[in-house]
Tab-separated table of C-alpha atoms in Angstrom:
chain	number	residue	atom	x	y	z
A	18	UNK	CA	118.837	126.427	27.341
A	19	UNK	CA	117.592	124.150	30.093
A	20	UNK	CA	120.384	122.539	32.083
A	21	UNK	CA	121.177	118.861	31.989
A	22	UNK	CA	121.517	117.273	35.447
A	23	UNK	CA	124.221	114.705	36.131
A	24	UNK	CA	124.544	111.933	38.699
A	25	UNK	CA	126.916	108.987	39.158
A	26	UNK	CA	124.693	106.236	40.534
A	27	UNK	CA	120.964	106.855	40.186
A	28	UNK	CA	118.468	109.385	38.842
A	29	UNK	CA	114.748	110.081	38.836
A	30	UNK	CA	112.954	112.437	36.439
A	31	UNK	CA	109.317	113.386	36.843
A	32	UNK	CA	106.867	116.219	36.414
A	33	UNK	CA	106.927	117.168	40.117
A	34	UNK	CA	109.865	117.627	42.482
A	35	UNK	CA	107.914	115.967	45.315
A	36	UNK	CA	107.590	112.804	43.240
A	37	UNK	CA	111.212	112.834	42.090
A	38	UNK	CA	112.326	113.263	45.713
A	39	UNK	CA	110.231	110.282	46.829
A	40	UNK	CA	111.760	108.138	44.105
A	41	UNK	CA	115.283	109.213	44.971
A	42	UNK	CA	114.642	108.394	48.645
A	43	UNK	CA	113.907	104.800	47.643
A	44	UNK	CA	117.126	104.573	45.655
A	45	UNK	CA	119.035	105.857	48.680
A	46	UNK	CA	117.450	103.101	50.801
A	47	UNK	CA	118.705	100.433	48.412
A	48	UNK	CA	115.553	100.186	46.353
A	49	UNK	CA	115.498	99.282	42.692
A	50	UNK	CA	114.524	101.462	39.753
A	51	UNK	CA	111.085	99.828	39.918
A	52	UNK	CA	110.746	100.743	43.597
A	53	UNK	CA	111.638	104.348	42.846
A	54	UNK	CA	109.211	104.464	39.924
A	55	UNK	CA	106.332	103.173	42.072
A	56	UNK	CA	107.083	105.639	44.868
A	57	UNK	CA	107.288	108.559	42.440
A	58	UNK	CA	104.121	107.512	40.622
A	59	UNK	CA	102.252	107.137	43.918
A	60	UNK	CA	103.148	110.706	44.869
A	61	UNK	CA	102.008	111.900	41.444
A	62	UNK	CA	98.730	110.031	41.965
A	63	UNK	CA	98.214	112.322	44.969
A	64	UNK	CA	99.625	115.668	43.820
A	65	UNK	CA	98.925	115.564	40.061
A	66	UNK	CA	95.295	114.414	39.648
A	67	UNK	CA	95.080	116.676	36.613
A	68	UNK	CA	97.504	114.297	34.874
A	69	UNK	CA	97.333	110.850	36.433
A	70	UNK	CA	96.181	108.910	39.448
A	71	UNK	CA	94.781	105.742	40.960
A	72	UNK	CA	91.841	106.040	38.582
A	73	UNK	CA	94.051	105.853	35.469
A	74	UNK	CA	96.132	103.416	33.421
A	75	UNK	CA	99.835	102.576	33.285
A	76	UNK	CA	102.445	101.261	30.847
A	77	UNK	CA	106.108	100.629	31.610
A	78	UNK	CA	109.281	99.428	29.928
A	79	UNK	CA	111.934	97.845	32.142
A	80	UNK	CA	115.595	97.142	31.403
A	81	UNK	CA	116.800	94.674	34.033
A	82	UNK	CA	120.452	94.778	33.021
A	83	UNK	CA	120.160	92.182	30.291
A	84	UNK	CA	116.758	92.404	28.594
A	85	UNK	CA	113.822	94.702	27.989
A	86	UNK	CA	110.322	93.783	29.153
A	87	UNK	CA	107.030	95.607	28.766
A	88	UNK	CA	104.163	95.954	31.234
A	89	UNK	CA	100.656	96.660	29.953
A	90	UNK	CA	98.474	97.817	32.840
A	91	UNK	CA	95.737	99.387	30.758
A	92	UNK	CA	92.228	98.616	31.929
A	93	UNK	CA	89.492	96.670	30.210
A	94	UNK	CA	85.893	97.713	29.665
A	95	UNK	CA	83.450	96.319	32.212
A	96	UNK	CA	81.139	93.375	31.655
A	97	UNK	CA	78.239	95.752	31.101
A	98	UNK	CA	79.813	97.511	28.125
A	99	UNK	CA	77.108	97.836	25.460
A	100	UNK	CA	77.976	99.656	22.215
A	101	UNK	CA	74.451	99.213	20.819
A	102	UNK	CA	73.038	101.205	23.720
A	103	UNK	CA	75.406	104.098	23.036
A	104	UNK	CA	74.540	104.046	19.339
A	105	UNK	CA	70.831	103.985	20.183
A	106	UNK	CA	71.365	107.128	22.246
A	107	UNK	CA	72.780	108.833	19.152
A	108	UNK	CA	76.496	108.548	19.928
A	109	UNK	CA	78.835	108.093	16.971
A	110	UNK	CA	81.943	108.115	19.143
A	111	UNK	CA	82.620	107.426	22.791
A	112	UNK	CA	81.521	110.192	25.196
A	113	UNK	CA	84.482	112.369	26.125
A	114	UNK	CA	83.429	113.535	29.605
A	115	UNK	CA	80.922	112.865	32.384
A	116	UNK	CA	80.070	109.306	31.320
A	117	UNK	CA	81.110	106.167	33.206
A	118	UNK	CA	81.021	104.153	29.984
A	119	UNK	CA	84.262	105.800	28.875
A	120	UNK	CA	85.938	104.503	32.058
A	121	UNK	CA	87.587	101.089	31.702
A	122	UNK	CA	88.686	99.415	34.948
A	123	UNK	CA	91.678	101.567	36.068
A	124	UNK	CA	94.944	99.677	35.672
A	125	UNK	CA	97.359	101.792	37.731
A	126	UNK	CA	97.368	99.771	40.960
A	127	UNK	CA	97.557	96.471	39.082
A	128	UNK	CA	100.566	97.927	37.271
A	129	UNK	CA	102.283	98.790	40.548
A	130	UNK	CA	101.614	95.288	41.878
A	131	UNK	CA	103.068	93.609	38.796
A	132	UNK	CA	106.084	95.932	38.636
A	133	UNK	CA	106.787	95.373	42.325
A	134	UNK	CA	106.422	91.591	42.084
A	135	UNK	CA	108.781	91.425	39.112
A	136	UNK	CA	111.433	93.994	39.992
A	137	UNK	CA	110.864	95.437	43.477
A	138	UNK	CA	113.050	95.129	46.578
A	139	UNK	CA	111.494	97.279	49.276
A	140	UNK	CA	108.092	96.589	50.880
A	141	UNK	CA	105.149	98.166	49.102
A	142	UNK	CA	104.152	99.936	52.321
A	143	UNK	CA	107.506	101.727	52.352
A	144	UNK	CA	107.114	102.766	48.722
A	145	UNK	CA	103.667	104.257	49.300
A	146	UNK	CA	104.467	105.984	52.606
A	147	UNK	CA	105.520	109.360	51.073
A	148	UNK	CA	102.330	109.519	49.009
A	149	UNK	CA	100.134	108.614	51.974
A	150	UNK	CA	101.810	111.293	54.079
A	151	UNK	CA	101.202	113.966	51.449
A	152	UNK	CA	97.583	112.916	50.948
A	153	UNK	CA	96.903	113.096	54.697
A	154	UNK	CA	98.944	116.148	55.715
A	155	UNK	CA	98.519	118.116	52.522
A	156	UNK	CA	100.641	119.326	49.623
A	157	UNK	CA	100.934	122.576	47.669
A	158	UNK	CA	98.774	122.855	44.566
A	159	UNK	CA	100.969	123.045	41.498
A	160	UNK	CA	100.456	125.846	38.959
A	161	UNK	CA	99.193	123.302	36.429
A	162	UNK	CA	96.553	121.895	38.788
A	163	UNK	CA	94.947	125.273	39.402
A	164	UNK	CA	93.470	125.658	35.913
A	165	UNK	CA	91.178	122.635	36.199
A	166	UNK	CA	90.611	122.507	39.943
A	167	UNK	CA	87.511	124.702	39.967
A	168	UNK	CA	85.740	122.524	37.409
A	169	UNK	CA	86.745	119.401	39.311
A	170	UNK	CA	85.462	120.838	42.593
A	171	UNK	CA	82.017	121.357	41.053
A	172	UNK	CA	81.674	117.681	40.156
A	173	UNK	CA	80.151	115.147	42.591
A	174	UNK	CA	83.044	113.695	44.576
A	175	UNK	CA	85.445	116.507	43.674
A	176	UNK	CA	85.440	118.271	47.043
A	177	UNK	CA	89.200	117.712	47.536
A	178	UNK	CA	89.828	120.574	45.118
A	179	UNK	CA	87.427	123.138	46.548
A	180	UNK	CA	90.233	124.900	48.431
A	181	UNK	CA	92.422	125.432	45.368
A	182	UNK	CA	92.531	129.059	44.285
A	183	UNK	CA	96.207	129.602	43.513
A	184	UNK	CA	99.476	127.739	43.247
A	185	UNK	CA	100.755	126.786	46.674
A	186	UNK	CA	97.334	126.377	48.319
A	187	UNK	CA	97.253	123.351	50.623
A	188	UNK	CA	95.325	120.353	49.314
A	189	UNK	CA	94.475	117.231	51.305
A	190	UNK	CA	93.052	114.017	49.846
A	191	UNK	CA	91.915	111.785	52.713
A	192	UNK	CA	90.087	109.314	50.495
A	193	UNK	CA	93.199	108.793	48.364
A	194	UNK	CA	95.207	108.278	51.552
A	195	UNK	CA	92.795	105.534	52.590
A	196	UNK	CA	93.006	103.874	49.184
A	197	UNK	CA	96.816	103.931	49.227
A	198	UNK	CA	96.847	102.560	52.771
A	199	UNK	CA	94.609	99.718	51.624
A	200	UNK	CA	97.114	98.868	48.878
A	201	UNK	CA	100.008	99.045	51.348
A	202	UNK	CA	98.231	96.682	53.754
A	203	UNK	CA	96.325	94.293	51.471
A	204	UNK	CA	97.854	94.633	48.015
A	205	UNK	CA	95.836	95.140	44.867
A	206	UNK	CA	92.737	93.509	46.393
A	207	UNK	CA	92.679	96.210	49.064
A	208	UNK	CA	91.998	98.650	46.248
A	209	UNK	CA	89.878	96.792	43.693
A	210	UNK	CA	87.847	94.770	46.231
A	211	UNK	CA	87.833	97.424	48.957
A	212	UNK	CA	86.303	100.850	49.380
A	213	UNK	CA	87.251	102.083	45.907
A	214	UNK	CA	86.054	98.976	44.091
A	215	UNK	CA	82.731	98.938	45.937
A	216	UNK	CA	82.188	102.585	45.057
A	217	UNK	CA	83.102	101.991	41.406
A	218	UNK	CA	80.613	99.128	41.070
A	219	UNK	CA	77.871	101.282	42.569
A	220	UNK	CA	78.741	104.242	40.372
A	221	UNK	CA	78.800	102.058	37.264
A	222	UNK	CA	75.199	100.891	37.782
A	223	UNK	CA	75.827	97.668	35.857
A	224	UNK	CA	78.951	98.675	33.913
A	225	UNK	CA	81.250	96.708	36.259
A	226	UNK	CA	80.953	93.509	38.281
A	227	UNK	CA	83.027	92.299	41.201
A	228	UNK	CA	84.547	89.702	38.860
A	229	UNK	CA	85.781	92.523	36.593
A	230	UNK	CA	87.693	93.980	39.528
A	231	UNK	CA	88.847	90.701	41.083
A	232	UNK	CA	90.927	89.612	38.079
A	233	UNK	CA	94.442	91.181	38.012
A	234	UNK	CA	94.599	93.363	34.936
A	235	UNK	CA	98.326	93.862	34.226
A	236	UNK	CA	100.228	91.758	31.688
A	237	UNK	CA	103.903	91.392	30.844
A	238	UNK	CA	104.017	91.550	27.046
A	239	UNK	CA	106.685	91.461	24.328
A	240	UNK	CA	107.914	94.987	23.547
A	241	UNK	CA	108.310	96.334	20.029
A	242	UNK	CA	111.620	97.669	18.744
A	243	UNK	CA	113.148	99.248	15.682
A	244	UNK	CA	116.671	100.150	14.631
A	245	UNK	CA	117.274	103.903	14.403
A	246	UNK	CA	120.413	106.042	14.374
A	247	UNK	CA	122.651	103.170	15.484
A	248	UNK	CA	120.469	102.101	18.426
A	249	UNK	CA	117.503	99.902	19.214
A	250	UNK	CA	114.491	101.957	20.272
A	251	UNK	CA	111.798	100.096	22.207
A	252	UNK	CA	108.161	100.878	22.922
A	253	UNK	CA	104.879	99.204	23.801
A	254	UNK	CA	102.949	96.923	21.448
A	255	UNK	CA	99.229	97.429	20.742
A	256	UNK	CA	96.902	98.435	22.274
A	257	UNK	CA	99.492	101.256	22.687
A	258	UNK	CA	100.307	103.586	19.808
A	259	UNK	CA	104.010	102.968	20.517
A	260	UNK	CA	104.374	101.527	17.005
A	261	UNK	CA	103.870	105.064	15.643
A	262	UNK	CA	107.029	106.296	17.352
A	263	UNK	CA	109.030	103.329	16.075
A	264	UNK	CA	107.580	103.491	12.565
A	265	UNK	CA	108.248	107.257	12.393
A	266	UNK	CA	111.848	106.773	13.538
A	267	UNK	CA	112.417	103.976	11.020
A	268	UNK	CA	111.046	106.182	8.242
A	269	UNK	CA	113.071	109.199	9.385
A	270	UNK	CA	116.353	107.300	9.526
A	271	UNK	CA	116.183	106.753	5.769
A	272	UNK	CA	115.567	110.420	5.003
A	273	UNK	CA	118.209	113.035	4.233
A	274	UNK	CA	117.802	115.064	7.414
A	275	UNK	CA	119.598	118.420	7.588
A	276	UNK	CA	122.603	118.697	9.877
A	277	UNK	CA	120.814	121.240	12.050
A	278	UNK	CA	117.404	120.782	13.726
A	279	UNK	CA	116.879	124.526	13.202
A	280	UNK	CA	116.454	124.036	9.441
A	281	UNK	CA	112.810	124.050	8.238
A	282	UNK	CA	113.467	120.874	6.252
A	283	UNK	CA	114.169	119.059	9.537
A	284	UNK	CA	110.701	119.809	10.854
A	285	UNK	CA	109.154	119.150	7.429
A	286	UNK	CA	110.710	115.700	7.015
A	287	UNK	CA	109.958	114.577	10.559
A	288	UNK	CA	106.381	115.874	10.370
A	289	UNK	CA	105.864	114.057	7.084
A	290	UNK	CA	107.352	110.899	8.605
A	291	UNK	CA	104.828	111.180	11.433
A	292	UNK	CA	101.953	111.772	9.009
A	293	UNK	CA	102.701	108.861	6.690
A	294	UNK	CA	103.327	106.640	9.698
A	295	UNK	CA	100.038	107.424	11.397
A	296	UNK	CA	97.417	108.526	8.873
A	297	UNK	CA	95.578	105.178	9.105
A	298	UNK	CA	95.868	104.741	12.883
A	299	UNK	CA	92.113	104.705	13.470
A	300	UNK	CA	91.756	101.768	11.101
A	301	UNK	CA	94.679	99.625	12.215
A	302	UNK	CA	95.267	100.158	15.948
A	303	UNK	CA	93.527	97.713	18.269
A	304	UNK	CA	94.710	95.333	20.965
A	305	UNK	CA	95.201	92.439	18.530
A	306	UNK	CA	97.035	94.402	15.810
A	307	UNK	CA	100.097	92.689	14.281
A	308	UNK	CA	102.920	93.433	11.824
A	309	UNK	CA	102.793	97.205	12.274
A	310	UNK	CA	106.570	97.503	11.749
A	311	UNK	CA	106.803	95.538	8.497
A	312	UNK	CA	110.032	96.719	6.748
A	313	UNK	CA	108.469	96.712	3.284
A	314	UNK	CA	105.604	98.881	4.486
A	315	UNK	CA	108.030	101.291	6.151
A	316	UNK	CA	109.945	101.563	2.870
A	317	UNK	CA	106.708	102.152	0.936
A	318	UNK	CA	105.607	104.907	3.290
A	319	UNK	CA	109.027	106.578	3.283
A	320	UNK	CA	108.896	106.741	-0.522
A	321	UNK	CA	105.734	108.853	-0.311
A	322	UNK	CA	107.610	111.752	1.284
A	323	UNK	CA	108.636	114.635	-0.951
A	324	UNK	CA	111.427	116.792	0.550
A	325	UNK	CA	110.181	119.756	-1.501
A	326	UNK	CA	106.492	119.854	-0.593
A	327	UNK	CA	103.805	118.627	1.777
A	328	UNK	CA	102.209	115.319	0.845
A	329	UNK	CA	98.474	115.126	0.213
A	330	UNK	CA	97.154	111.949	1.871
A	331	UNK	CA	94.042	111.535	-0.253
A	332	UNK	CA	92.884	108.240	1.228
A	333	UNK	CA	92.224	107.876	4.952
A	334	UNK	CA	94.628	105.546	6.010
A	335	UNK	CA	91.735	108.835	13.272
A	336	UNK	CA	95.795	117.768	24.765
A	337	UNK	CA	95.238	115.081	26.912
A	338	UNK	CA	96.857	114.913	30.285
A	339	UNK	CA	99.264	112.195	31.268
A	340	UNK	CA	102.454	112.017	33.257
A	341	UNK	CA	105.708	110.319	32.430
A	342	UNK	CA	108.573	109.441	34.758
A	343	UNK	CA	111.822	107.551	34.395
A	344	UNK	CA	114.406	106.056	36.721
A	345	UNK	CA	117.852	104.500	36.423
A	346	UNK	CA	119.350	102.891	39.506
A	347	UNK	CA	122.914	102.197	40.672
A	348	UNK	CA	122.888	98.782	38.987
A	349	UNK	CA	122.113	100.309	35.608
A	350	UNK	CA	118.520	99.087	35.499
A	351	UNK	CA	115.972	101.461	34.061
A	352	UNK	CA	112.228	102.000	34.145
A	353	UNK	CA	110.315	104.084	31.614
A	354	UNK	CA	106.804	104.547	33.045
A	355	UNK	CA	103.812	106.460	31.777
A	356	UNK	CA	100.547	106.858	33.670
A	357	UNK	CA	97.464	108.729	32.656
A	358	UNK	CA	93.892	109.900	33.082
A	359	UNK	CA	93.657	110.719	29.334
A	360	UNK	CA	91.988	114.173	29.435
A	361	UNK	CA	92.811	116.568	32.270
A	362	UNK	CA	91.125	115.241	35.390
A	363	UNK	CA	89.993	112.352	33.177
A	364	UNK	CA	86.296	111.738	32.664
A	365	UNK	CA	85.419	114.296	35.366
A	366	UNK	CA	83.659	111.397	37.078
A	367	UNK	CA	84.797	110.794	40.664
A	368	UNK	CA	84.450	107.581	42.661
A	369	UNK	CA	82.319	109.024	45.465
A	370	UNK	CA	83.813	107.261	48.513
A	371	UNK	CA	87.477	108.094	47.962
A	372	UNK	CA	87.200	111.116	45.660
A	373	UNK	CA	89.488	109.414	43.125
A	374	UNK	CA	88.953	110.899	39.676
A	375	UNK	CA	88.467	108.297	36.938
A	376	UNK	CA	90.202	108.287	33.586
A	377	UNK	CA	88.411	108.365	30.225
A	378	UNK	CA	90.680	106.057	28.226
A	379	UNK	CA	87.546	104.466	26.810
A	380	UNK	CA	87.448	107.335	24.330
A	381	UNK	CA	89.902	105.238	22.308
A	382	UNK	CA	87.178	102.688	21.526
A	383	UNK	CA	85.265	102.786	18.260
A	384	UNK	CA	81.477	102.720	18.010
A	385	UNK	CA	81.529	101.407	14.441
A	386	UNK	CA	79.843	97.979	14.418
A	387	UNK	CA	82.403	95.258	13.809
A	388	UNK	CA	85.442	97.517	14.128
A	389	UNK	CA	88.318	95.583	15.746
A	390	UNK	CA	88.527	98.279	18.434
A	391	UNK	CA	84.761	98.413	19.046
A	392	UNK	CA	83.716	99.112	22.627
A	393	UNK	CA	82.799	95.852	24.308
A	394	UNK	CA	83.119	93.801	27.515
A	395	UNK	CA	86.661	92.904	28.519
A	396	UNK	CA	88.310	94.830	25.696
A	397	UNK	CA	91.200	97.250	25.963
A	398	UNK	CA	90.897	100.505	24.008
A	399	UNK	CA	93.562	101.867	21.652
A	400	UNK	CA	95.900	103.943	23.795
A	401	UNK	CA	98.006	107.031	23.151
A	402	UNK	CA	100.483	106.102	25.908
A	403	UNK	CA	103.867	105.257	24.378
A	404	UNK	CA	106.928	105.145	26.666
A	405	UNK	CA	110.349	104.638	25.101
A	406	UNK	CA	113.614	102.937	26.039
A	407	UNK	CA	116.839	102.921	24.031
A	408	UNK	CA	119.614	100.306	24.040
A	409	UNK	CA	123.037	100.226	22.423
A	410	UNK	CA	124.182	97.631	19.906
A	411	UNK	CA	125.427	95.391	22.725
A	412	UNK	CA	122.044	95.503	24.477
A	413	UNK	CA	123.110	97.781	27.322
A	414	UNK	CA	120.803	100.565	28.415
A	415	UNK	CA	121.325	103.924	26.725
A	416	UNK	CA	118.239	105.994	27.607
A	417	UNK	CA	114.755	106.045	29.060
A	418	UNK	CA	112.400	108.675	27.664
A	419	UNK	CA	108.759	109.581	27.350
A	420	UNK	CA	106.206	112.356	27.342
A	421	UNK	CA	102.592	113.301	27.876
A	422	UNK	CA	100.733	114.775	24.922
A	423	UNK	CA	97.780	112.696	23.698
A	424	UNK	CA	98.059	111.824	20.009
A	425	UNK	CA	101.234	113.944	19.795
A	426	UNK	CA	103.305	111.697	22.080
A	427	UNK	CA	105.075	109.862	19.208
A	428	UNK	CA	105.686	113.160	17.413
A	429	UNK	CA	107.287	114.731	20.489
A	430	UNK	CA	109.484	111.694	21.152
A	431	UNK	CA	110.449	111.535	17.476
A	432	UNK	CA	111.949	115.010	17.840
A	433	UNK	CA	113.591	114.409	21.222
A	434	UNK	CA	115.129	111.052	20.225
A	435	UNK	CA	116.322	112.376	16.858
A	436	UNK	CA	118.025	115.281	18.623
A	437	UNK	CA	119.642	112.876	21.092
A	438	UNK	CA	120.776	110.105	18.727
A	439	UNK	CA	121.131	111.785	15.344
A	440	UNK	CA	122.435	115.186	16.447
A	441	UNK	CA	124.185	114.269	19.693
A	442	UNK	CA	122.382	116.806	21.858
A	443	UNK	CA	122.522	116.584	25.638
A	444	UNK	CA	119.236	115.772	27.420
A	445	UNK	CA	118.670	119.370	28.556
A	446	UNK	CA	118.725	120.979	25.097
A	447	UNK	CA	116.915	118.011	23.518
A	448	UNK	CA	114.090	118.270	26.045
A	449	UNK	CA	113.732	122.048	26.221
A	450	UNK	CA	114.053	122.866	22.503
A	451	UNK	CA	110.920	124.208	20.768
A	452	UNK	CA	108.709	121.557	19.185
A	453	UNK	CA	106.110	121.080	16.494
A	454	UNK	CA	103.033	118.879	16.584
A	455	UNK	CA	100.259	117.880	14.222
A	456	UNK	CA	97.392	119.967	15.547
A	457	UNK	CA	93.627	119.727	15.178
A	458	UNK	CA	92.292	122.393	17.490
A	459	UNK	CA	90.173	119.670	19.085
A	460	UNK	CA	90.571	117.386	22.077
A	461	UNK	CA	94.178	116.301	21.496
A	462	UNK	CA	92.897	112.801	20.682
A	463	UNK	CA	91.535	113.489	17.186
A	464	UNK	CA	94.689	114.069	15.106
A	465	UNK	CA	93.920	111.171	12.792
A	466	UNK	CA	90.239	111.915	12.184
A	467	UNK	CA	91.258	113.963	9.127
A	468	UNK	CA	95.061	113.755	8.716
A	469	UNK	CA	95.099	116.073	5.704
A	470	UNK	CA	93.464	118.812	7.751
A	471	UNK	CA	96.140	118.793	10.432
A	472	UNK	CA	97.894	122.106	10.936
A	473	UNK	CA	101.487	122.047	12.157
A	474	UNK	CA	101.423	123.807	15.497
A	475	UNK	CA	104.756	125.508	16.155
A	476	UNK	CA	105.939	126.262	19.645
A	477	UNK	CA	107.201	129.732	20.403
A	478	UNK	CA	110.940	130.004	19.796
A	479	UNK	CA	111.073	127.690	16.800
A	480	UNK	CA	112.687	128.701	13.526
A	481	UNK	CA	110.653	126.691	11.021
A	482	UNK	CA	107.512	128.726	10.302
A	483	UNK	CA	108.271	130.494	7.009
A	484	UNK	CA	110.089	127.491	5.587
A	485	UNK	CA	107.255	125.100	6.393
A	486	UNK	CA	104.699	127.458	4.882
A	487	UNK	CA	106.778	127.597	1.701
A	488	UNK	CA	106.653	123.767	1.567
A	489	UNK	CA	102.868	123.811	1.628
A	490	UNK	CA	102.131	123.347	5.317
A	491	UNK	CA	99.529	125.310	7.193
A	492	UNK	CA	101.170	126.476	10.400
A	493	UNK	CA	99.952	128.003	13.636
A	494	UNK	CA	101.977	129.616	16.403
A	495	UNK	CA	101.376	128.574	20.021
A	496	UNK	CA	103.054	129.665	23.255
A	497	UNK	CA	105.899	127.663	24.739
A	498	UNK	CA	104.351	125.273	27.238
A	499	UNK	CA	102.390	122.164	28.075
A	500	UNK	CA	100.519	122.043	24.756
A	501	UNK	CA	103.695	120.381	23.501
A	502	UNK	CA	103.973	117.777	26.258
A	503	UNK	CA	106.107	117.243	29.315
A	504	UNK	CA	108.992	115.038	28.201
A	505	UNK	CA	111.672	113.621	30.484
A	506	UNK	CA	114.878	111.797	29.641
A	507	UNK	CA	117.738	110.031	31.405
A	508	UNK	CA	120.768	109.109	29.299
A	509	UNK	CA	123.599	106.752	30.285
A	510	UNK	CA	126.836	108.214	28.949
A	511	UNK	CA	129.729	106.089	27.711
A	512	UNK	CA	131.590	106.659	31.001
A	513	UNK	CA	128.578	105.461	33.006
A	514	UNK	CA	127.588	108.913	34.231
A	515	UNK	CA	123.864	109.634	34.133
A	516	UNK	CA	122.609	112.760	32.371
A	517	UNK	CA	118.965	113.725	32.693
A	518	UNK	CA	116.455	116.476	32.172
A	519	UNK	CA	112.902	117.138	33.302
A	520	UNK	CA	110.794	119.237	30.987
A	521	UNK	CA	110.747	122.947	31.913
A	522	UNK	CA	107.194	123.091	30.540
A	523	UNK	CA	106.047	121.195	33.639
A	524	UNK	CA	107.081	124.176	35.839
A	525	UNK	CA	107.671	122.036	38.959
A	526	UNK	CA	109.403	119.026	37.378
A	527	UNK	CA	112.759	117.766	38.587
A	528	UNK	CA	115.611	115.539	37.466
A	529	UNK	CA	117.509	114.604	40.613
A	530	UNK	CA	120.206	112.033	41.282
A	531	UNK	CA	122.627	110.560	43.745
């Protein structure tokens, strides 16, 4: 079982040891958890373009020692967004790849600026220095980058990845170094109104205006929370799907879960909780959605679950790549940050001047006329990103946790948090244990298109297969690995010691502390 790491006064968990090391360096210099999170994320924006980057979006939860706040740095569609044009071209859903119209204005740098202004201590230039150094001097390609690098290299603007043949090959990203230097010297305007922004406007050919890029795009919003297993669990409000994690946990807490997570009924009940929580997500999730955690509705949905068989959801209630990191500093403040391109290298569209790959979070928009999440100017799409933060009854910080995984993010966190809070598992076992997910065999963003058709994908090493089949589930076996997310977790023990784990599925992830 994967080891839990311990530290007395600060910890960083991320998908790459280079990023975790950069974050820890900021803690050692007296920086805050927010400083460490920005530094780690900046390194990931350089070394993990297959998961995240300057061309993607960001959400974060922050515990400042007394309260929880939420940062929504997800981008908005440009002023030229025209759903009628897409429908006239024959599209019934947003294009998945190779189309600038699925690229809202990237929110990552605006997120860093807002996080730094609200909770930072060290100068932004100091926070970005490790990332700039790696982009200029080069870094080793991770095993997970290699799979998509060849396709990226063939795209216009993807020349940074032409040298990648195997893990460990040196990669340099000079355009990204210039973009980061512009942020270090001139703040968010150095990015959005500089070389990158000019290139994005040209690439968009009318999709974006300078005004779209000039307006800061990150907002501090009120987080959502629910009570589960004796704790308050927090996540992002819409346009995030964070409500699905909280609704699933609230449903699960009222179920008669087995004592052991190895029992097939454990996977059955949690999977059913996830299904009844989310089967109508395509209809109800949009940036203005309200009352998604109504207690009466949670009770109604819980009552639908049969412990003896799989539920048939007759009425419709619709493997992306992302990276998650978390930090707790010496003052007990925590940051739970998730940052994403959506699919792999994102849209596979590259801003030509800097070589920054652009996300495709616009795939969350609807093309149904009049739908509350319809693609349109200035709108934010429904988002899969759903970081989590856990507090004790007295409001003190207990844990920061999150995962990549497209539509499956709430399902993965449901399992990890239930193991942690309900079964008392340490972070290492909770993170590394085999998982299930509601699978579609599609893009990883289409779980809710036909919720009754979802197969339960079972990760190698699990013990639930025969039992789930007997309860009426269709199951499929998949290898242990990134198809089931990269989750990370830092837990504050009762004695104040920090216990953390980075997901072994990430291969080069690290939980390190001081």
